[in-house]
Structure formats: C-alpha cells, structure tokens
Coordinates of N, CA and C and ligand atoms in Angstrom, one line a residue:
M163 N 0.8 -1.2 0.0 CA 0.0 0.0 0.0 C 0.9 1.2 0.0
K164 N 0.6 2.1 -0.9 CA 1.4 3.4 -1.0 C 0.5 4.5 -0.6
P165 N 0.6 4.9 0.7 CA -0.3 6.0 1.1 C 0.2 7.3 0.5
R166 N -0.7 8.1 -0.1 CA -0.3 9.4 -0.6 C -0.9 10.4 0.3
W167 N -0.3 11.6 0.2 CA -0.7 12.7 1.1 C -2.1 13.0 0.9
C168 N -2.6 13.1 -0.3 CA -3.9 13.5 -0.5 C -4.9 12.5 0.0
T169 N -4.5 11.2 -0.1 CA -5.4 10.2 0.4 C -5.5 10.3 2.0
L170 N -4.3 10.5 2.6 CA -4.3 10.6 4.0 C -5.1 11.8 4.5
L171 N -4.9 12.9 3.8 CA -5.6 14.1 4.2 C -7.1 13.9 4.1
T172 N -7.5 13.2 3.0 CA -9.0 13.0 2.7 C -9.5 12.1 3.9
L173 N -8.7 11.1 4.2 CA -9.2 10.2 5.3 C -9.3 10.9 6.6
A174 N -8.3 11.8 6.9 CA -8.4 12.6 8.1 C -9.6 13.5 8.1
A175 N -9.9 14.1 7.0 CA -11.0 15.0 6.9 C -12.3 14.2 7.0
L176 N -12.4 13.1 6.4 CA -13.6 12.2 6.5 C -13.8 11.8 7.9
F177 N -12.7 11.4 8.6 CA -12.9 11.0 9.9 C -13.4 12.1 10.8
I178 N -12.9 13.2 10.7 CA -13.3 14.4 11.5 C -14.8 14.7 11.2
L179 N -15.2 14.7 9.9 CA -16.6 14.9 9.6 C -17.5 13.8 10.1
D180 N -16.9 12.6 10.1 CA -17.7 11.5 10.4 C -18.1 11.4 11.9
R181 N -17.3 11.9 12.8 CA -17.4 11.7 14.2 C -18.8 12.0 14.8
P182 N -19.3 13.3 14.6 CA -20.5 13.6 15.3 C -21.7 12.7 14.9
A183 N -21.8 12.4 13.6 CA -22.9 11.6 13.1 C -23.0 10.2 13.8
Y184 N -21.8 9.7 14.1 CA -21.8 8.3 14.6 C -21.6 8.1 16.0
S185 N -21.0 9.1 16.7 CA -20.7 8.8 18.1 C -22.0 8.5 18.9
G186 N -21.9 7.5 19.7 CA -23.1 7.1 20.5 C -24.0 6.1 19.7
N187 N -23.7 5.9 18.4 CA -24.5 5.0 17.6 C -23.6 4.2 16.8
P188 N -22.8 3.3 17.4 CA -21.9 2.6 16.6 C -22.6 1.5 15.7
D189 N -22.3 1.6 14.5 CA -22.9 0.6 13.6 C -21.7 0.0 12.7
L190 N -22.1 -0.8 11.8 CA -21.1 -1.4 10.9 C -20.2 -0.4 10.2
L191 N -20.9 0.6 9.6 CA -20.2 1.6 8.8 C -19.3 2.4 9.7
A192 N -19.8 2.7 11.0 CA -19.0 3.5 11.9 C -17.7 2.7 12.4
Q193 N -17.9 1.5 12.7 CA -16.8 0.6 13.1 C -15.8 0.5 12.0
F194 N -16.3 0.3 10.8 CA -15.4 0.2 9.6 C -14.6 1.5 9.4
S195 N -15.3 2.6 9.5 CA -14.7 3.9 9.2 C -13.6 4.2 10.2
D196 N -13.9 3.7 11.4 CA -12.9 3.9 12.5 C -11.6 3.1 12.2
A197 N -11.8 1.9 11.8 CA -10.7 1.0 11.4 C -9.9 1.6 10.2
L198 N -10.7 2.1 9.3 CA -10.2 2.7 8.0 C -9.3 3.9 8.4
Y199 N -9.8 4.8 9.3 CA -9.0 5.9 9.7 C -7.7 5.5 10.3
K200 N -7.7 4.5 11.1 CA -6.5 4.0 11.8 C -5.6 3.2 10.9
Q201 N -6.1 3.0 9.6 CA -5.4 2.2 8.6 C -5.1 0.8 9.2
D202 N -6.1 0.3 10.0 CA -6.0 -1.0 10.6 C -6.6 -2.1 9.7
A203 N -5.8 -2.6 8.8 CA -6.3 -3.5 7.8 C -6.8 -4.8 8.4
L204 N -6.2 -5.2 9.4 CA -6.7 -6.5 10.1 C -8.1 -6.3 10.6
K205 N -8.3 -5.1 11.3 CA -9.6 -4.8 11.9 C -10.6 -4.7 10.8
M206 N -10.2 -4.0 9.7 CA -11.2 -3.9 8.6 C -11.6 -5.2 8.0
E207 N -10.6 -6.1 7.9 CA -10.9 -7.5 7.4 C -11.8 -8.2 8.3
S208 N -11.5 -8.1 9.6 CA -12.3 -8.9 10.6 C -13.7 -8.4 10.7
I209 N -13.9 -7.1 10.5 CA -15.3 -6.6 10.5 C -16.1 -7.2 9.3
V210 N -15.4 -7.2 8.1 CA -16.1 -7.7 6.9 C -16.3 -9.2 7.1
E211 N -15.2 -9.9 7.6 CA -15.3 -11.3 7.7 C -16.4 -11.7 8.7
G212 N -16.6 -10.9 9.7 CA -17.7 -11.2 10.7 C -19.1 -11.1 10.1
H213 N -19.2 -10.3 9.0 CA -20.5 -10.1 8.4 C -20.6 -10.6 7.0
K214 N -19.7 -11.5 6.7 CA -19.5 -11.9 5.3 C -20.7 -12.4 4.5
G215 N -21.5 -13.3 5.2 CA -22.7 -13.8 4.5 C -23.7 -12.8 4.2
E216 N -23.9 -11.8 5.1 CA -24.9 -10.8 4.9 C -24.4 -9.5 4.2
M217 N -23.1 -9.5 3.9 CA -22.5 -8.3 3.4 C -23.2 -7.7 2.1
P218 N -23.4 -8.5 1.1 CA -24.1 -7.9 -0.1 C -25.4 -7.2 0.3
D219 N -26.2 -7.8 1.1 CA -27.4 -7.3 1.6 C -27.2 -6.0 2.4
K220 N -26.2 -6.0 3.3 CA -25.9 -4.9 4.1 C -25.5 -3.7 3.3
I221 N -24.6 -4.0 2.3 CA -24.1 -3.0 1.4 C -25.3 -2.3 0.6
D222 N -26.2 -3.1 0.2 CA -27.4 -2.6 -0.5 C -28.1 -1.6 0.4
K223 N -28.3 -2.0 1.7 CA -29.1 -1.2 2.6 C -28.3 0.1 2.9
L224 N -27.0 0.0 3.0 CA -26.1 1.1 3.3 C -26.1 2.1 2.2
I225 N -26.2 1.6 0.9 CA -26.3 2.5 -0.2 C -27.6 3.3 -0.1
E226 N -28.7 2.7 0.3 CA -29.9 3.4 0.4 C -29.8 4.5 1.5
T227 N -29.1 4.2 2.6 CA -28.8 5.2 3.6 C -28.1 6.4 3.1
A228 N -27.1 6.1 2.2 CA -26.2 7.1 1.7 C -27.0 8.0 0.7
L229 N -28.1 7.5 0.2 CA -28.8 8.2 -0.8 C -30.0 9.0 -0.2
K230 N -30.1 9.0 1.1 CA -31.2 9.7 1.7 C -31.2 11.2 1.3
P231 N -32.3 11.7 0.9 CA -32.3 13.1 0.4 C -31.9 14.2 1.4
E232 N -32.1 13.9 2.7 CA -31.7 14.9 3.7 C -30.2 15.1 3.9
L233 N -29.4 14.2 3.4 CA -28.0 14.3 3.6 C -27.4 15.4 2.7
T234 N -26.4 16.1 3.2 CA -25.7 17.0 2.3 C -24.8 16.3 1.3
K235 N -24.3 17.0 0.3 CA -23.5 16.4 -0.7 C -22.2 15.8 0.0
E236 N -21.7 16.6 0.9 CA -20.5 16.1 1.6 C -20.7 14.8 2.4
E237 N -21.9 14.8 3.1 CA -22.2 13.6 3.9 C -22.4 12.4 3.0
R238 N -23.0 12.6 1.9 CA -23.3 11.5 1.0 C -22.0 11.0 0.4
E239 N -21.1 11.9 0.0 CA -19.8 11.5 -0.6 C -19.0 10.8 0.4
Q240 N -19.0 11.2 1.7 CA -18.3 10.6 2.7 C -18.8 9.2 3.0
K241 N -20.1 9.0 3.0 CA -20.6 7.6 3.2 C -20.3 6.7 2.0
F242 N -20.3 7.3 0.8 CA -20.0 6.4 -0.3 C -18.5 6.1 -0.3
Y243 N -17.7 7.0 0.1 CA -16.3 6.7 0.2 C -16.0 5.5 1.1
I244 N -16.6 5.6 2.3 CA -16.4 4.5 3.3 C -17.0 3.2 2.7
L245 N -18.1 3.3 2.1 CA -18.8 2.1 1.5 C -17.9 1.5 0.4
E246 N -17.3 2.3 -0.3 CA -16.4 1.8 -1.4 C -15.3 1.0 -0.8
R247 N -14.7 1.5 0.2 CA -13.6 0.8 0.9 C -14.1 -0.5 1.5
L248 N -15.3 -0.5 2.1 CA -15.9 -1.7 2.7 C -16.1 -2.7 1.6
A249 N -16.7 -2.3 0.5 CA -16.9 -3.3 -0.6 C -15.6 -3.8 -1.3
T250 N -14.6 -2.9 -1.2 CA -13.3 -3.4 -1.7 C -12.7 -4.5 -0.9
V251 N -12.8 -4.3 0.4 CA -12.3 -5.3 1.4 C -13.1 -6.6 1.1
Y252 N -14.4 -6.5 1.0 CA -15.2 -7.6 0.7 C -14.8 -8.4 -0.6
K253 N -14.5 -7.6 -1.6 CA -14.1 -8.1 -2.9 C -12.7 -8.9 -2.7
D254 N -11.8 -8.3 -1.9 CA -10.5 -8.9 -1.7 C -10.6 -10.2 -1.0
I255 N -11.6 -10.3 0.0 CA -11.7 -11.5 0.8 C -12.5 -12.6 0.0
T256 N -13.5 -12.2 -0.7 CA -14.4 -13.2 -1.4 C -14.2 -13.3 -2.9
G257 N -13.6 -12.4 -3.5 CA -13.4 -12.4 -4.9 C -14.7 -11.9 -5.6
E258 N -15.7 -11.5 -4.9 CA -17.0 -11.0 -5.4 C -16.9 -9.5 -5.7
L259 N -17.1 -9.2 -7.0 CA -17.0 -7.8 -7.4 C -18.3 -7.0 -7.4
A260 N -19.4 -7.8 -7.5 CA -20.7 -7.2 -7.7 C -21.1 -6.0 -6.7
P261 N -20.9 -6.3 -5.4 CA -21.2 -5.2 -4.5 C -20.4 -3.9 -4.7
L262 N -19.1 -4.1 -5.0 CA -18.2 -2.9 -5.2 C -18.7 -2.1 -6.5
K263 N -19.0 -2.9 -7.5 CA -19.5 -2.2 -8.7 C -20.8 -1.5 -8.5
M264 N -21.7 -2.1 -7.6 CA -23.0 -1.4 -7.3 C -22.7 -0.1 -6.5
V265 N -21.8 -0.1 -5.6 CA -21.5 1.1 -4.8 C -21.0 2.2 -5.7
K266 N -20.1 1.8 -6.6 CA -19.5 2.8 -7.5 C -20.5 3.4 -8.5
K267 N -21.4 2.5 -8.9 CA -22.5 2.9 -9.8 C -23.5 3.9 -9.2
R268 N -23.9 3.5 -8.0 CA -24.9 4.3 -7.3 C -24.3 5.6 -6.8
S269 N -23.0 5.6 -6.4 CA -22.4 6.8 -6.0 C -22.2 7.8 -7.2
F270 N -21.8 7.2 -8.3 CA -21.7 8.0 -9.5 C -23.0 8.6 -9.9
E271 N -24.1 7.8 -9.9 CA -25.4 8.2 -10.3 C -25.9 9.3 -9.4
S272 N -25.5 9.3 -8.1 CA -26.0 10.3 -7.2 C -25.5 11.7 -7.6
R273 N -24.5 11.7 -8.4 CA -24.0 13.1 -8.8 C -24.6 13.6 -10.1
L274 N -25.4 12.8 -10.7 CA -26.0 13.1 -12.0 C -27.4 13.7 -11.9
T275 N -27.8 14.5 -12.9 CA -29.2 15.0 -13.0 C -30.0 13.8 -13.5
P276 N -31.3 13.8 -13.4 CA -32.1 12.7 -13.9 C -31.9 12.5 -15.4
A277 N -32.0 11.3 -15.8 CA -31.7 10.9 -17.2 C -32.8 11.5 -18.2
V278 N -32.4 12.0 -19.3 CA -33.3 12.4 -20.3 C -33.1 11.6 -21.6
V279 N -34.3 11.3 -22.3 CA -34.2 10.6 -23.5 C -33.8 11.7 -24.6
S280 N -32.7 11.4 -25.2 CA -32.2 12.4 -26.2 C -32.8 12.0 -27.6
T281 N -33.5 12.8 -28.3 CA -34.1 12.4 -29.5 C -33.6 13.4 -30.7
E282 N -32.4 13.3 -31.0 CA -31.8 14.1 -32.0 C -32.0 13.5 -33.4
A283 N -32.3 14.3 -34.3 CA -32.4 13.8 -35.7 C -31.1 13.2 -36.2
G284 N -31.2 12.1 -36.9 CA -29.9 11.5 -37.4 C -29.1 10.8 -36.4
G285 N -29.6 10.7 -35.1 CA -28.9 10.0 -34.1 C -27.6 10.6 -33.7
L286 N -27.5 11.9 -33.8 CA -26.3 12.6 -33.3 C -26.7 13.4 -32.1
H287 N -26.1 13.1 -31.0 CA -26.4 13.8 -29.8 C -25.3 14.7 -29.3
V288 N -25.6 15.9 -28.9 CA -24.5 16.8 -28.6 C -24.4 17.0 -27.0
V289 N -23.3 16.8 -26.5 CA -23.1 17.1 -25.0 C -22.0 18.2 -25.0
E290 N -22.3 19.3 -24.3 CA -21.3 20.4 -24.2 C -20.6 20.4 -22.9
T291 N -19.4 20.8 -22.9 CA -18.7 21.1 -21.6 C -18.7 22.6 -21.4
I292 N -19.3 22.9 -20.3 CA -19.5 24.3 -20.0 C -19.1 24.7 -18.5
S293 N -19.0 25.9 -18.3 CA -18.8 26.4 -16.9 C -19.9 27.5 -16.7
T294 N -20.5 27.4 -15.5 CA -21.5 28.5 -15.2 C -20.9 29.5 -14.2
E295 N -21.7 30.4 -13.8 CA -21.3 31.4 -12.8 C -20.8 30.7 -11.6
T296 N -21.5 29.7 -11.2 CA -21.3 29.0 -9.9 C -20.5 27.8 -10.0
I297 N -20.7 27.0 -11.1 CA -20.0 25.7 -11.2 C -19.1 25.7 -12.4
K298 N -17.9 25.2 -12.2 CA -16.9 25.1 -13.3 C -16.9 23.7 -13.8
N299 N -16.7 23.5 -15.1 CA -16.5 22.2 -15.7 C -17.7 21.3 -15.5
L300 N -18.7 21.4 -16.4 CA -19.8 20.5 -16.3 C -20.1 19.9 -17.7
F301 N -20.6 18.7 -17.7 CA -21.1 18.1 -19.0 C -22.6 18.5 -19.0
S302 N -23.1 19.0 -20.1 CA -24.5 19.4 -20.3 C -25.1 19.0 -21.6
P303 N -26.1 18.1 -21.6 CA -26.6 17.4 -20.5 C -25.7 16.3 -20.0
D304 N -25.8 15.9 -18.7 CA -24.9 15.0 -18.2 C -25.4 13.6 -18.1
N305 N -26.7 13.4 -18.5 CA -27.2 12.0 -18.3 C -28.2 11.8 -19.4
I306 N -27.8 11.1 -20.5 CA -28.7 10.9 -21.6 C -29.0 9.5 -22.0
I307 N -30.1 9.2 -22.6 CA -30.5 7.9 -23.1 C -30.6 8.0 -24.6
I308 N -29.8 7.1 -25.2 CA -29.8 7.1 -26.7 C -30.0 5.7 -27.2
S309 N -30.0 5.6 -28.5 CA -30.2 4.2 -29.1 C -28.9 3.7 -29.7
S310 N -28.9 2.4 -29.7 CA -27.7 1.7 -30.2 C -27.4 2.2 -31.7
G311 N -26.2 2.5 -32.0 CA -25.8 2.9 -33.3 C -25.7 4.5 -33.4
D312 N -26.2 5.2 -32.3 CA -26.2 6.6 -32.3 C -24.8 7.1 -31.9
T313 N -24.6 8.4 -32.3 CA -23.3 9.0 -32.0 C -23.4 10.1 -31.0
V314 N -22.5 10.2 -30.0 CA -22.5 11.4 -29.1 C -21.3 12.2 -29.5
R315 N -21.6 13.5 -29.7 CA -20.4 14.4 -29.9 C -20.3 15.4 -28.7
W316 N -19.1 15.4 -28.2 CA -18.8 16.3 -27.1 C -18.2 17.6 -27.6
D317 N -18.8 18.7 -27.4 CA -18.3 20.0 -27.8 C -17.7 20.7 -26.6
N318 N -16.5 21.1 -26.8 CA -15.8 21.9 -25.7 C -16.2 23.3 -25.8
K319 N -17.1 23.8 -25.0 CA -17.6 25.2 -25.1 C -17.0 26.0 -23.9
D320 N -16.0 25.4 -23.3 CA -15.3 25.9 -22.2 C -14.0 26.6 -22.5
A321 N -13.4 27.2 -21.5 CA -12.1 27.9 -21.8 C -10.9 27.0 -21.4
T322 N -11.2 25.8 -21.0 CA -10.2 24.9 -20.6 C -10.2 23.6 -21.5
T323 N -9.0 23.0 -21.5 CA -8.9 21.7 -22.2 C -9.6 20.6 -21.4
H324 N -10.4 19.7 -22.1 CA -11.0 18.6 -21.4 C -10.6 17.3 -22.1
L325 N -10.6 16.2 -21.3 CA -10.5 14.9 -21.9 C -11.9 14.4 -21.9
L326 N -12.7 14.6 -23.0 CA -14.1 14.6 -22.9 C -14.8 13.3 -22.3
A327 N -14.3 12.2 -22.7 CA -15.1 11.0 -22.3 C -14.1 9.9 -21.9
S328 N -13.8 9.7 -20.7 CA -13.0 8.7 -20.2 C -13.9 7.7 -19.5
V329 N -14.3 6.7 -20.2 CA -15.3 5.8 -19.7 C -14.7 4.8 -18.6
L330 N -15.4 4.7 -17.5 CA -14.9 3.9 -16.4 C -15.4 2.5 -16.5
T331 N -14.5 1.6 -16.9 CA -14.9 0.2 -16.9 C -15.2 -0.4 -15.6
S332 N -14.6 0.3 -14.5 CA -14.9 -0.2 -13.2 C -16.4 0.0 -12.8
V333 N -17.0 0.9 -13.5 CA -18.4 1.2 -13.1 C -19.4 0.6 -14.2
G334 N -19.2 0.9 -15.4 CA -20.1 0.4 -16.4 C -19.4 -0.4 -17.5
E335 N -19.9 -0.2 -18.8 CA -19.3 -0.9 -19.9 C -18.2 -0.2 -20.5
G336 N -17.5 -0.9 -21.5 CA -16.6 -0.2 -22.4 C -15.3 0.3 -21.8
G337 N -14.7 1.2 -22.4 CA -13.4 1.7 -22.0 C -12.9 2.6 -23.1
L338 N -13.5 3.7 -23.3 CA -13.1 4.6 -24.3 C -12.4 5.8 -23.8
F339 N -11.6 6.4 -24.6 CA -10.8 7.5 -24.1 C -10.7 8.5 -25.2
S340 N -11.1 9.7 -25.0 CA -10.9 10.7 -26.1 C -9.5 11.2 -26.0
A341 N -9.2 12.0 -27.0 CA -7.9 12.7 -27.0 C -8.1 14.0 -26.1
R342 N -7.1 14.8 -25.9 CA -7.3 16.1 -25.3 C -8.1 16.9 -26.3
V343 N -9.2 17.6 -25.8 CA -10.0 18.4 -26.6 C -9.9 19.8 -26.2
E344 N -9.3 20.6 -27.1 CA -9.1 22.0 -26.7 C -10.4 22.8 -26.8
P345 N -10.4 24.0 -26.2 CA -11.6 24.9 -26.3 C -12.0 25.1 -27.8
G346 N -13.3 25.0 -28.1 CA -13.8 25.1 -29.4 C -13.7 23.9 -30.3
Q347 N -13.1 22.8 -29.8 CA -13.0 21.6 -30.5 C -14.0 20.6 -30.1
S348 N -14.1 19.5 -30.8 CA -15.1 18.4 -30.5 C -14.5 17.1 -30.6
W349 N -15.2 16.1 -30.0 CA -14.8 14.7 -30.1 C -16.0 13.9 -30.1
Q350 N -16.1 12.9 -31.0 CA -17.3 12.1 -31.0 C -17.1 10.6 -31.0
Y351 N -18.1 9.9 -30.6 CA -18.0 8.4 -30.4 C -19.3 7.8 -30.8
K352 N -19.3 6.7 -31.6 CA -20.5 6.0 -32.0 C -20.7 4.8 -31.0
F353 N -21.9 4.8 -30.4 CA -22.1 3.7 -29.4 C -22.9 2.6 -30.1
N354 N -22.2 1.5 -30.5 CA -22.8 0.4 -31.2 C -23.3 -0.7 -30.2
T355 N -22.8 -0.7 -29.0 CA -23.2 -1.8 -28.1 C -24.0 -1.2 -26.9
P356 N -25.3 -1.8 -26.8 CA -26.1 -1.3 -25.7 C -25.4 -1.5 -24.3
G357 N -25.8 -0.6 -23.4 CA -25.2 -0.8 -22.1 C -25.2 0.6 -21.4
E358 N -24.6 0.6 -20.2 CA -24.5 1.8 -19.4 C -23.1 2.3 -19.4
Y359 N -22.9 3.5 -19.9 CA -21.5 4.0 -20.0 C -21.4 5.2 -19.1
Y360 N -20.5 5.1 -18.1 CA -20.2 6.1 -17.2 C -18.9 6.8 -17.5
Y361 N -18.9 8.1 -17.6 CA -17.6 8.7 -18.0 C -17.3 9.9 -17.1
I362 N -16.0 10.3 -17.1 CA -15.6 11.5 -16.4 C -14.7 12.2 -17.4
C363 N -14.3 13.4 -17.0 CA -13.2 14.1 -17.7 C -11.9 13.7 -16.9
F364 N -11.0 13.2 -17.7 CA -9.8 12.6 -17.0 C -8.9 13.7 -16.4
I365 N -9.1 15.0 -16.9 CA -8.3 16.1 -16.3 C -9.0 16.6 -15.1
H366 N -10.3 16.9 -15.2 CA -11.1 17.3 -14.0 C -11.9 16.1 -13.6
K367 N -11.5 15.4 -12.6 CA -12.1 14.2 -12.3 C -13.4 14.3 -11.5
I368 N -13.8 15.6 -11.4 CA -15.1 15.9 -10.8 C -16.2 16.1 -11.8
M369 N -15.9 15.9 -13.1 CA -16.9 16.0 -14.1 C -17.5 14.6 -14.4
Y370 N -18.8 14.5 -14.2 CA -19.4 13.2 -14.4 C -20.5 13.2 -15.5
G371 N -20.5 12.1 -16.2 CA -21.6 12.0 -17.2 C -21.9 10.5 -17.5
K372 N -23.1 10.3 -18.0 CA -23.6 8.9 -18.3 C -24.3 8.9 -19.7
V373 N -24.1 7.8 -20.4 CA -24.8 7.6 -21.6 C -25.4 6.2 -21.5
L374 N -26.8 6.1 -21.5 CA -27.4 4.8 -21.5 C -27.8 4.5 -22.9
V375 N -27.2 3.4 -23.4 CA -27.5 3.0 -24.8 C -28.5 1.9 -24.8
R376 N -29.7 2.2 -25.4 CA -30.7 1.1 -25.5 C -30.6 0.4 -26.8
E377 N -31.2 -0.8 -26.9 CA -31.2 -1.6 -28.1 C -31.7 -0.8 -29.3
Ligands
CU96 CU1 -12.3 18.6 -17.9

C-alpha cells in the first residue's frame, strides 16, 4: 500500500466529519470507518469477515442510507467513500466484485441529474462542456439515453482543455478515451453496443456523465 498525502488528508477529513454523526450510535459503517481511519487493515478485514454472509445485503441497505435526500453532498460522498472501501475489502476477501460495482455505480449516479431521452435527428447527440457562474466544468446534459448505433459528440464550449469522455470500466461498460480536446473543438463516439457508459473528464475528475445506450 502506498499512502499518498492527498489520500491521508482525505481520510483525516472524512474521519473528523464522520465523528458527530456516529458517536453514540456505533454501527457497521462507523466501526469500519474507525478502522479505516486508523489504517488497521486487520480490523477492517475482521469486520467484513464477521458479516461476510450478509454483506451484499448490508451494502445494498447502506447504499440506500447514503442516498437519503436529507444528507448534504459532503455527507453523501463521505458515506460512499467508506462504503467503497468496505466493498473493496469484501471483494479482496471473497473475490466477489458485484457489491463494489454497485457502490461505484450508485455513487456515480447520485452526482448526475435525472436521465433524459435524447431524440436528436440522425442519431447525433451533442453534449457540451460548460462552466456556469457558480459551477466550473460540467457536462451538459450529463445524463442521456440514446439508441444503439447513435453517436454522441462532445463539444468543448469551455475555456479549458478537457478529456471529454474517459469511460470507467470499473463502473459500467466499455473503455473509451478521447484525446485532449481544446476549447472550441469536438470529439465524437459511436455507441454500437447497448449498455450503461459512465464517464468522467480525466483532467477534471469531478466531471461526471452517463450515456445509457438502448437496443
Ligand atoms: Cu475537464
């Protein structure tokens, strides 16, 4: 394990944020996050080992908890971060990847706006990268449903370079990578295989988008 400063700082911040919510109400996630903060791998494993049989079910329930609408964005991201670590330990112990994929998928989706069916003539759908007054670097629209054989073109309408579509195989299908796309330029991709494609900008890793390709 190669701890990096940013990871350690994130963990420290998560732990501090995590404390008030859980103190006095120790549960699986709280115990695990405590072990995670202490980098106590053995403890993390023993917590997962102790709940191994019920873990997929527990992870499903914990995902629902993380998606509760009353949570702030930070609280949600913190819960998903710990859940991802939990599901990773579960995968390492059992070899089962499904719960980890589900955590990543639901966490990713929690950052998107509701999906819209894109009905462009000729099957060419345009997604722009924009920055608004308040938010920098966005895909717009960020969550579209298209048909198999359609093409999505990403137009960089921003003042920064973006790597427009770096699809995460760890979350959904495929594995495509655009080139660097300078302001004013475009990049496009034809989706021939139905499935769920989750993508980020590889330069600004806080830019999230999804293309659902139907039959
Ligand atoms: Cu970007």
